[in-house]
PDB file of C-alpha atoms in Angstrom:
ATOM      1  CA  MET A   1     -22.692  84.498 -62.322  1.00 45.00           C
ATOM      2  CA  GLU A   2     -22.003  81.374 -60.479  1.00 48.00           C
ATOM      3  CA  VAL A   3     -18.900  79.289 -61.271  1.00 45.00           C
ATOM      4  CA  ASP A   4     -18.969  75.418 -60.823  1.00 50.00           C
ATOM      5  CA  ASP A   5     -15.448  74.225 -59.818  1.00 50.00           C
ATOM      6  CA  GLY A   6     -16.515  70.590 -59.877  1.00 49.00           C
ATOM      7  CA  ASN A   7     -15.576  70.001 -56.305  1.00 49.00           C
ATOM      8  CA  GLU A   8     -18.975  70.612 -54.890  1.00 49.00           C
ATOM      9  CA  SER A   9     -19.363  68.342 -51.863  1.00 48.00           C
ATOM     10  CA  LYS A  10     -22.217  65.952 -51.285  1.00 47.00           C
ATOM     11  CA  PRO A  11     -24.682  66.761 -48.695  1.00 47.00           C
ATOM     12  CA  SER A  12     -23.862  64.914 -45.551  1.00 48.00           C
ATOM     13  CA  ALA A  13     -26.455  62.309 -44.356  1.00 49.00           C
ATOM     14  CA  SER A  14     -28.035  62.736 -41.039  1.00 54.00           C
ATOM     15  CA  PRO A  15     -25.779  61.260 -38.203  1.00 55.00           C
ATOM     16  CA  VAL A  16     -26.830  57.868 -36.917  1.00 56.00           C
ATOM     17  CA  ALA A  17     -26.347  57.085 -33.214  1.00 62.00           C
ATOM     18  CA  PHE A  18     -24.589  53.844 -32.137  1.00 58.00           C
ATOM     19  CA  SER A  19     -26.984  52.191 -29.624  1.00 65.00           C
ATOM     20  CA  SER A  20     -25.338  48.930 -28.760  1.00 64.00           C
ATOM     21  CA  VAL A  21     -24.419  48.289 -25.085  1.00 66.00           C
ATOM     22  CA  PHE A  22     -21.382  46.442 -24.067  1.00 63.00           C
ATOM     23  CA  ASP A  23     -22.202  43.000 -22.226  1.00 67.00           C
ATOM     24  CA  PRO A  24     -19.199  41.515 -20.504  1.00 65.00           C
ATOM     25  CA  SER A  25     -20.844  38.112 -20.822  1.00 68.00           C
ATOM     26  CA  ASN A  26     -21.024  38.450 -24.577  1.00 70.00           C
ATOM     27  CA  PRO A  27     -18.099  40.736 -25.740  1.00 66.00           C
ATOM     28  CA  ILE A  28     -18.186  39.197 -29.229  1.00 67.00           C
ATOM     29  CA  GLY A  29     -21.823  40.381 -29.781  1.00 71.00           C
ATOM     30  CA  PHE A  30     -20.881  43.947 -28.971  1.00 68.00           C
ATOM     31  CA  PHE A  31     -17.928  43.981 -31.348  1.00 67.00           C
ATOM     32  CA  LYS A  32     -20.103  42.492 -34.098  1.00 69.00           C
ATOM     33  CA  SER A  33     -22.645  45.346 -33.649  1.00 73.00           C
ATOM     34  CA  ALA A  34     -19.751  47.863 -33.606  1.00 69.00           C
ATOM     35  CA  PHE A  35     -18.203  46.590 -36.710  1.00 67.00           C
ATOM     36  CA  ALA A  36     -21.644  46.474 -38.523  1.00 69.00           C
ATOM     37  CA  PHE A  37     -22.141  50.034 -37.601  1.00 67.00           C
ATOM     38  CA  ALA A  38     -18.734  50.985 -38.807  1.00 66.00           C
ATOM     39  CA  SER A  39     -19.315  49.107 -42.023  1.00 63.00           C
ATOM     40  CA  GLN A  40     -22.617  50.890 -42.591  1.00 65.00           C
ATOM     41  CA  MET A  41     -21.030  54.195 -41.996  1.00 63.00           C
ATOM     42  CA  ALA A  42     -18.033  53.300 -44.370  1.00 58.00           C
ATOM     43  CA  ALA A  43     -20.585  52.475 -47.114  1.00 58.00           C
ATOM     44  CA  ASP A  44     -21.483  56.081 -47.169  1.00 56.00           C
ATOM     45  CA  ILE A  45     -17.876  57.269 -47.228  1.00 55.00           C
ATOM     46  CA  PHE A  46     -15.680  54.817 -49.120  1.00 52.00           C
ATOM     47  CA  ASP A  47     -16.027  53.123 -52.495  1.00 55.00           C
ATOM     48  CA  ASP A  48     -16.936  49.411 -52.869  1.00 57.00           C
ATOM     49  CA  ASN A  49     -13.271  48.384 -52.987  1.00 64.00           C
ATOM     50  CA  GLN A  50     -12.439  50.144 -49.822  1.00 62.00           C
ATOM     51  CA  GLU A  51     -15.538  48.714 -48.111  1.00 58.00           C
ATOM     52  CA  ASP A  52     -14.643  45.149 -49.029  1.00 66.00           C
ATOM     53  CA  LYS A  53     -11.109  45.635 -47.626  1.00 68.00           C
ATOM     54  CA  MET A  54     -12.555  47.013 -44.404  1.00 65.00           C
ATOM     55  CA  GLU A  55     -15.083  44.223 -44.075  1.00 66.00           C
ATOM     56  CA  ASN A  56     -12.263  41.614 -44.637  1.00 73.00           C
ATOM     57  CA  LYS A  57     -10.197  43.161 -41.915  1.00 71.00           C
ATOM     58  CA  ILE A  58     -13.172  43.242 -39.558  1.00 69.00           C
ATOM     59  CA  LEU A  59     -13.808  39.619 -40.204  1.00 72.00           C
ATOM     60  CA  SER A  60     -10.156  38.649 -39.755  1.00 76.00           C
ATOM     61  CA  LEU A  61     -10.199  40.613 -36.455  1.00 72.00           C
ATOM     62  CA  LEU A  62     -13.330  38.625 -35.251  1.00 72.00           C
ATOM     63  CA  ASP A  63     -11.608  35.341 -36.230  1.00 76.00           C
ATOM     64  CA  ASP A  64      -8.444  36.385 -34.406  1.00 77.00           C
ATOM     65  CA  ILE A  65     -10.582  37.203 -31.181  1.00 76.00           C
ATOM     66  CA  LYS A  66     -12.342  33.808 -31.473  1.00 77.00           C
ATOM     67  CA  LYS A  67      -8.962  32.010 -31.907  1.00 80.00           C
ATOM     68  CA  ARG A  68      -7.377  33.634 -28.882  1.00 80.00           C
ATOM     69  CA  LYS A  69     -10.434  32.833 -26.878  1.00 78.00           C
ATOM     70  CA  ARG A  70     -10.238  29.137 -27.772  1.00 81.00           C
ATOM     71  CA  GLU A  71      -6.501  29.126 -26.998  1.00 82.00           C
ATOM     72  CA  LYS A  72      -7.147  30.695 -23.536  1.00 79.00           C
ATOM     73  CA  LYS A  73      -9.910  28.138 -22.890  1.00 79.00           C
ATOM     74  CA  ASP A  74      -7.574  25.299 -23.940  1.00 79.00           C
ATOM     75  CA  GLU A  75      -4.797  26.665 -21.738  1.00 81.00           C
ATOM     76  CA  SER A  76      -7.195  26.797 -18.792  1.00 80.00           C
ATOM     77  CA  GLU A  77      -8.313  23.221 -19.274  1.00 80.00           C
ATOM     78  CA  GLU A  78      -4.734  22.008 -19.524  1.00 82.00           C
ATOM     79  CA  GLU A  79      -3.870  23.777 -16.243  1.00 82.00           C
ATOM     80  CA  GLU A  80      -6.987  22.252 -14.632  1.00 80.00           C
ATOM     81  CA  ASP A  81      -6.122  18.825 -15.856  1.00 79.00           C
ATOM     82  CA  ALA A  82      -2.558  19.284 -14.615  1.00 81.00           C
ATOM     83  CA  GLU A  83      -3.794  20.348 -11.158  1.00 79.00           C
ATOM     84  CA  ASN A  84      -6.324  17.408 -11.005  1.00 77.00           C
ATOM     85  CA  LYS A  85      -3.490  14.952 -11.863  1.00 77.00           C
ATOM     86  CA  ARG A  86      -1.251  16.579  -9.207  1.00 78.00           C
ATOM     87  CA  LEU A  87      -3.944  16.128  -6.565  1.00 75.00           C
ATOM     88  CA  ARG A  88      -4.680  12.596  -7.591  1.00 71.00           C
ATOM     89  CA  THR A  89      -1.008  11.776  -7.403  1.00 71.00           C
ATOM     90  CA  SER A  90      -0.706  13.446  -4.034  1.00 66.00           C
ATOM     91  CA  GLU A  91      -3.659  11.433  -2.763  1.00 61.00           C
ATOM     92  CA  ALA A  92      -2.273   8.193  -4.141  1.00 56.00           C
ATOM     93  CA  ASP A  93       1.130   8.917  -2.275  1.00 56.00           C
ATOM     94  CA  THR A  94      -0.740   9.695   0.898  1.00 55.00           C
ATOM     95  CA  LYS A  95      -2.658   6.299   0.733  1.00 52.00           C
ATOM     96  CA  LYS A  96       0.578   4.200   0.089  1.00 53.00           C
ATOM     97  CA  PRO A  97       1.015   1.728   2.975  1.00 52.00           C
ATOM     98  CA  SER A  98       3.998   2.442   5.033  1.00 58.00           C
ATOM     99  CA  HIS A  99       6.322  -0.045   6.649  1.00 59.00           C
ATOM    100  CA  ASP A 100       4.552   0.568   9.962  1.00 69.00           C
ATOM    101  CA  ASP A 101       1.145  -0.305   8.688  1.00 82.00           C
ATOM    102  CA  PRO A 102       0.026  -3.683   9.972  1.00 87.00           C
ATOM    103  CA  LEU A 103      -0.817  -6.536   7.438  1.00 91.00           C
ATOM    104  CA  PRO A 104      -3.627  -8.951   7.643  1.00 92.00           C
ATOM    105  CA  PRO A 105      -2.288 -12.283   9.222  1.00 92.00           C
ATOM    106  CA  ASN A 106      -2.048 -15.553   7.292  1.00 91.00           C
ATOM    107  CA  LYS A 107      -4.468 -18.473   8.114  1.00 88.00           C
ATOM    108  CA  ASN A 108      -2.350 -19.372  11.099  1.00 89.00           C
ATOM    109  CA  ASN A 109      -2.232 -15.871  12.709  1.00 92.00           C
ATOM    110  CA  GLY A 110       1.264 -15.153  11.405  1.00 94.00           C
ATOM    111  CA  LEU A 111       3.004 -13.899   8.393  1.00 94.00           C
ATOM    112  CA  ASP A 112       4.975 -15.148   5.421  1.00 94.00           C
ATOM    113  CA  MET A 113       8.319 -13.077   5.406  1.00 92.00           C
ATOM    114  CA  LYS A 114      11.193 -12.965   3.020  1.00 91.00           C
ATOM    115  CA  ASN A 115      13.543 -15.158   5.053  1.00 92.00           C
ATOM    116  CA  TYR A 116      10.986 -17.098   7.011  1.00 96.00           C
ATOM    117  CA  SER A 117       7.329 -17.743   7.811  1.00 95.00           C
ATOM    118  CA  TRP A 118       5.781 -17.859  11.259  1.00 96.00           C
ATOM    119  CA  SER A 119       2.422 -18.686  12.928  1.00 94.00           C
ATOM    120  CA  GLN A 120       1.153 -18.615  16.486  1.00 92.00           C
ATOM    121  CA  THR A 121      -1.448 -19.710  18.931  1.00 88.00           C
ATOM    122  CA  LEU A 122      -2.192 -17.950  22.222  1.00 83.00           C
ATOM    123  CA  GLY A 123       0.388 -20.320  23.810  1.00 87.00           C
ATOM    124  CA  ASP A 124       3.277 -20.576  21.274  1.00 92.00           C
ATOM    125  CA  VAL A 125       4.917 -19.232  18.200  1.00 95.00           C
ATOM    126  CA  MET A 126       6.216 -21.476  15.421  1.00 94.00           C
ATOM    127  CA  VAL A 127       8.875 -20.125  12.986  1.00 96.00           C
ATOM    128  CA  GLN A 128       9.874 -22.028   9.814  1.00 95.00           C
ATOM    129  CA  VAL A 129      13.193 -20.892   8.226  1.00 96.00           C
ATOM    130  CA  PRO A 130      14.098 -22.374   4.718  1.00 95.00           C
ATOM    131  CA  VAL A 131      17.859 -23.331   4.382  1.00 94.00           C
ATOM    132  CA  SER A 132      19.742 -24.911   1.476  1.00 92.00           C
ATOM    133  CA  PHE A 133      18.759 -28.463   0.806  1.00 92.00           C
ATOM    134  CA  GLY A 134      21.131 -30.836   2.409  1.00 91.00           C
ATOM    135  CA  THR A 135      22.111 -28.626   5.258  1.00 92.00           C
ATOM    136  CA  LYS A 136      23.482 -30.648   8.183  1.00 93.00           C
ATOM    137  CA  LYS A 137      22.154 -30.027  11.756  1.00 91.00           C
ATOM    138  CA  LYS A 138      25.596 -29.261  13.036  1.00 93.00           C
ATOM    139  CA  LEU A 139      25.834 -26.302  10.769  1.00 94.00           C
ATOM    140  CA  VAL A 140      22.636 -24.719  11.860  1.00 95.00           C
ATOM    141  CA  ILE A 141      22.830 -21.738  14.294  1.00 95.00           C
ATOM    142  CA  CYS A 142      19.740 -21.428  16.301  1.00 95.00           C
ATOM    143  CA  ASP A 143      20.203 -19.449  19.562  1.00 95.00           C
ATOM    144  CA  ILE A 144      17.005 -18.949  21.583  1.00 95.00           C
ATOM    145  CA  LYS A 145      17.316 -16.652  24.445  1.00 95.00           C
ATOM    146  CA  ASN A 146      14.606 -15.216  26.713  1.00 95.00           C
ATOM    147  CA  THR A 147      14.170 -11.967  24.701  1.00 96.00           C
ATOM    148  CA  SER A 148      16.137 -12.713  21.422  1.00 96.00           C
ATOM    149  CA  LEU A 149      16.552 -15.151  18.623  1.00 96.00           C
ATOM    150  CA  ARG A 150      19.385 -15.850  16.192  1.00 96.00           C
ATOM    151  CA  VAL A 151      18.978 -18.286  13.251  1.00 96.00           C
ATOM    152  CA  GLY A 152      21.144 -19.084  10.329  1.00 95.00           C
ATOM    153  CA  VAL A 153      23.783 -21.373   8.803  1.00 95.00           C
ATOM    154  CA  LYS A 154      27.420 -21.133   9.708  1.00 95.00           C
ATOM    155  CA  GLY A 155      29.494 -19.281   7.214  1.00 93.00           C
ATOM    156  CA  GLN A 156      26.398 -17.334   5.946  1.00 94.00           C
ATOM    157  CA  PRO A 157      24.591 -14.131   7.029  1.00 94.00           C
ATOM    158  CA  LEU A 158      22.045 -14.818   9.780  1.00 95.00           C
ATOM    159  CA  LEU A 159      18.466 -15.169   8.552  1.00 95.00           C
ATOM    160  CA  ILE A 160      16.939 -13.970  11.886  1.00 95.00           C
ATOM    161  CA  ASP A 161      18.745 -11.812  14.337  1.00 96.00           C
ATOM    162  CA  GLY A 162      16.916  -9.539  16.715  1.00 95.00           C
ATOM    163  CA  GLU A 163      14.912  -8.892  19.824  1.00 96.00           C
ATOM    164  CA  LEU A 164      11.822 -10.962  20.221  1.00 97.00           C
ATOM    165  CA  PHE A 165       8.465  -9.270  20.210  1.00 96.00           C
ATOM    166  CA  GLN A 166       7.840 -10.743  23.702  1.00 95.00           C
ATOM    167  CA  ALA A 167       9.753 -12.855  26.118  1.00 96.00           C
ATOM    168  CA  VAL A 168       9.746 -16.739  25.852  1.00 96.00           C
ATOM    169  CA  LYS A 169      10.303 -19.606  28.172  1.00 93.00           C
ATOM    170  CA  VAL A 170      13.669 -20.914  26.913  1.00 93.00           C
ATOM    171  CA  CYS A 171      13.267 -24.325  28.691  1.00 90.00           C
ATOM    172  CA  GLU A 172       9.996 -24.872  26.823  1.00 89.00           C
ATOM    173  CA  SER A 173      11.179 -23.686  23.495  1.00 92.00           C
ATOM    174  CA  TYR A 174      12.847 -26.013  20.950  1.00 90.00           C
ATOM    175  CA  TRP A 175      14.116 -26.223  17.420  1.00 93.00           C
ATOM    176  CA  THR A 176      14.623 -29.001  14.913  1.00 91.00           C
ATOM    177  CA  LEU A 177      15.884 -29.345  11.263  1.00 91.00           C
ATOM    178  CA  GLU A 178      13.220 -31.022   9.048  1.00 90.00           C
ATOM    179  CA  ASP A 179      14.279 -32.869   5.841  1.00 88.00           C
ATOM    180  CA  ASN A 180      17.603 -30.963   5.974  1.00 89.00           C
ATOM    181  CA  GLU A 181      15.948 -27.883   4.389  1.00 92.00           C
ATOM    182  CA  THR A 182      13.817 -26.224   7.008  1.00 93.00           C
ATOM    183  CA  VAL A 183      14.625 -25.147  10.477  1.00 94.00           C
ATOM    184  CA  THR A 184      11.448 -25.322  12.632  1.00 95.00           C
ATOM    185  CA  ILE A 185      11.403 -23.352  15.803  1.00 95.00           C
ATOM    186  CA  LEU A 186       8.790 -23.573  18.533  1.00 94.00           C
ATOM    187  CA  LEU A 187       8.797 -20.613  21.057  1.00 95.00           C
ATOM    188  CA  SER A 188       6.758 -20.913  24.217  1.00 93.00           C
ATOM    189  CA  LYS A 189       5.244 -17.492  25.146  1.00 93.00           C
ATOM    190  CA  CYS A 190       5.804 -16.282  28.734  1.00 93.00           C
ATOM    191  CA  ASN A 191       2.423 -14.504  28.316  1.00 88.00           C
ATOM    192  CA  PRO A 192       0.101 -17.163  26.780  1.00 80.00           C
ATOM    193  CA  TRP A 193      -2.819 -14.628  26.398  1.00 77.00           C
ATOM    194  CA  GLU A 194      -1.173 -12.043  24.036  1.00 87.00           C
ATOM    195  CA  TRP A 195      -1.043 -12.242  20.256  1.00 91.00           C
ATOM    196  CA  TRP A 196       2.332 -11.300  18.765  1.00 94.00           C
ATOM    197  CA  LYS A 197       2.542  -8.610  15.983  1.00 94.00           C
ATOM    198  CA  SER A 198       5.842  -9.972  14.857  1.00 95.00           C
ATOM    199  CA  VAL A 199       8.543 -12.507  15.759  1.00 96.00           C
ATOM    200  CA  VAL A 200      11.367 -10.004  15.868  1.00 95.00           C
ATOM    201  CA  LYS A 201      10.912  -6.201  16.718  1.00 93.00           C
ATOM    202  CA  GLY A 202      11.411  -4.047  13.678  1.00 91.00           C
ATOM    203  CA  ASP A 203       9.956  -6.661  11.199  1.00 92.00           C
ATOM    204  CA  ARG A 204       6.691  -6.073   9.556  1.00 91.00           C
ATOM    205  CA  GLY A 205       3.774  -6.645  11.944  1.00 93.00           C
ATOM    206  CA  ILE A 206       0.296  -8.039  11.567  1.00 94.00           C
ATOM    207  CA  ASP A 207      -3.056  -6.702  12.643  1.00 92.00           C
ATOM    208  CA  THR A 208      -3.660  -8.784  15.893  1.00 89.00           C
ATOM    209  CA  SER A 209      -7.369  -7.746  15.898  1.00 87.00           C
ATOM    210  CA  ARG A 210      -7.814 -10.177  13.047  1.00 87.00           C
ATOM    211  CA  CYS A 211      -6.176 -13.213  14.717  1.00 86.00           C
ATOM    212  CA  GLU A 212      -8.441 -16.153  15.530  1.00 80.00           C
ATOM    213  CA  PRO A 213      -7.733 -18.528  18.444  1.00 72.00           C
ATOM    214  CA  GLY A 214      -7.997 -22.211  17.662  1.00 60.00           C
ATOM    215  CA  LEU A 215      -6.055 -25.511  17.516  1.00 46.00           C
ATOM    216  CA  ARG A 216      -3.104 -25.511  15.046  1.00 51.00           C
ATOM    217  CA  ARG A 217      -1.020 -28.566  14.211  1.00 47.00           C
ATOM    218  CA  LEU A 218       2.503 -28.209  12.925  1.00 49.00           C
ATOM    219  CA  ASP A 219       1.587 -27.518   9.310  1.00 49.00           C
ATOM    220  CA  GLY A 220       3.620 -29.491   6.742  1.00 50.00           C
ATOM    221  CA  LEU A 221       5.467 -31.707   9.186  1.00 53.00           C
ATOM    222  CA  GLY A 222       3.204 -34.578   9.160  1.00 54.00           C
ATOM    223  CA  TYR A 223       1.808 -36.510  12.079  1.00 55.00           C
ATOM    224  CA  GLU A 224       4.908 -38.509  13.052  1.00 58.00           C
ATOM    225  CA  ALA A 225       7.218 -35.427  12.895  1.00 59.00           C
ATOM    226  CA  GLU A 226       4.691 -33.490  14.951  1.00 60.00           C
ATOM    227  CA  ARG A 227       4.567 -36.164  17.568  1.00 64.00           C
ATOM    228  CA  HIS A 228       8.277 -36.409  17.758  1.00 64.00           C
ATOM    229  CA  MET A 229       8.768 -32.685  18.170  1.00 63.00           C
ATOM    230  CA  ARG A 230       6.070 -32.293  20.735  1.00 66.00           C
ATOM    231  CA  LYS A 231       7.366 -35.106  22.799  1.00 69.00           C
ATOM    232  CA  LEU A 232      10.996 -33.708  22.556  1.00 67.00           C
ATOM    233  CA  LEU A 233       9.569 -30.276  23.627  1.00 65.00           C
ATOM    234  CA  PHE A 234       7.811 -31.661  26.627  1.00 68.00           C
ATOM    235  CA  ASP A 235      10.732 -33.764  27.746  1.00 70.00           C
ATOM    236  CA  TYR A 236      13.250 -31.034  27.319  1.00 62.00           C
ATOM    237  CA  GLY A 237      11.150 -28.623  29.377  1.00 64.00           C
ATOM    238  CA  GLN A 238      10.827 -31.309  32.128  1.00 68.00           C
ATOM    239  CA  LYS A 239      14.527 -31.937  32.169  1.00 69.00           C
ATOM    240  CA  CYS A 240      15.203 -28.278  32.501  1.00 64.00           C
ATOM    241  CA  LYS A 241      13.071 -28.189  35.684  1.00 68.00           C
ATOM    242  CA  GLY A 242      14.429 -31.355  37.048  1.00 74.00           C
ATOM    243  CA  LEU A 243      11.101 -33.178  36.666  1.00 77.00           C
ATOM    244  CA  PRO A 244      10.164 -36.747  35.286  1.00 76.00           C
ATOM    245  CA  THR A 245       9.976 -36.928  31.503  1.00 75.00           C
ATOM    246  CA  SER A 246       7.179 -38.753  29.541  1.00 71.00           C
ATOM    247  CA  ASP A 247       9.173 -41.970  29.539  1.00 73.00           C
ATOM    248  CA  ASN A 248       9.478 -41.969  33.374  1.00 71.00           C
ATOM    249  CA  CYS A 249       6.023 -40.615  34.092  1.00 67.00           C
ATOM    250  CA  PRO A 250       3.487 -40.899  31.348  1.00 65.00           C
ATOM    251  CA  GLU A 251       0.717 -39.515  33.584  1.00 67.00           C
ATOM    252  CA  VAL A 252       2.581 -36.143  33.737  1.00 63.00           C
ATOM    253  CA  LEU A 253       2.397 -35.876  29.919  1.00 61.00           C
ATOM    254  CA  GLN A 254      -1.316 -36.635  29.959  1.00 66.00           C
ATOM    255  CA  LYS A 255      -1.934 -33.926  32.570  1.00 65.00           C
ATOM    256  CA  PHE A 256       0.143 -31.512  30.414  1.00 62.00           C
ATOM    257  CA  ILE A 257      -1.963 -32.289  27.269  1.00 60.00           C
ATOM    258  CA  VAL A 258      -5.216 -31.562  29.356  1.00 61.00           C
ATOM    259  CA  HIS A 259      -3.908 -28.078  30.383  1.00 57.00           C
ATOM    260  CA  HIS A 260      -2.302 -27.279  26.929  1.00 54.00           C
ATOM    261  CA  PRO A 261      -4.735 -28.457  24.266  1.00 53.00           C
ATOM    262  CA  TYR A 262      -3.320 -26.083  21.630  1.00 48.00           C
ATOM    263  CA  LEU A 263      -0.139 -28.239  21.608  1.00 50.00           C
ATOM    264  CA  ASN A 264      -1.956 -31.159  19.931  1.00 47.00           C
ATOM    265  CA  LEU A 265       0.138 -33.682  21.573  1.00 46.00           C
ATOM    266  CA  PRO A 266      -0.790 -37.234  20.689  1.00 45.00           C
ATOM    267  CA  PRO A 267      -2.386 -39.402  23.361  1.00 46.00           C
ATOM    268  CA  GLN A 268       0.113 -41.810  25.035  1.00 47.00           C
ATOM    269  CA  SER A 269      -0.637 -45.582  24.948  1.00 46.00           C
ATOM    270  CA  LYS A 270      -0.776 -47.239  28.293  1.00 44.00           C
TER     271      LYS A 270
END
């Protein structure tokens, strides 16, 4: 006689093989297949309540994996943006002009500086230094030497003080005070076929390849002031050499004009 103890086990179902293959390019697909297989197997083992709990845990795990993947992607993008920004900043710093980089010249082949402006032709360099309005000529310091220049006002720091870019002819160089507010200096180059990069060595220079030869008047001085200054320059140079001035020998000035057209000296009346 057989006794039924009520604990008779259910016949087990035939085992089902898991056939999904892990693809590194799509790990989520593999896990989905694995979780689907586990869920199917659990349906034969657990009751509905336990099956729902397992399914919720599996879905939560999938969401967590997706979340971590997004965070990792965001971190990677942030690192890439930071690296690109660093590279752009580095390139910008590399392209910043240094003090040694030449600047394009102004329209008169010179440069407008903080304390003065200057221009040039192949034969001379003109420097204009602003001073306080009402400055008297006796208070002006203008020391022109063969290779150096000092300009300023007594009792104040010098506005220009340094070695000239190239040597000048002192006897043919001159300065004047215009309208009691601008010291105008004319420097005669010893080498009349060379463009100057700067007036004083160490100051910011210009790109001399962009200089253009041509006639230049003394900008801003006016015709009469220009005529007066050029005549004084010529006479001063003649006196230094012990030669006749324009008053004593006008034909000498005419010859000077022919050989120095860039000076724009006005024609002398006979």
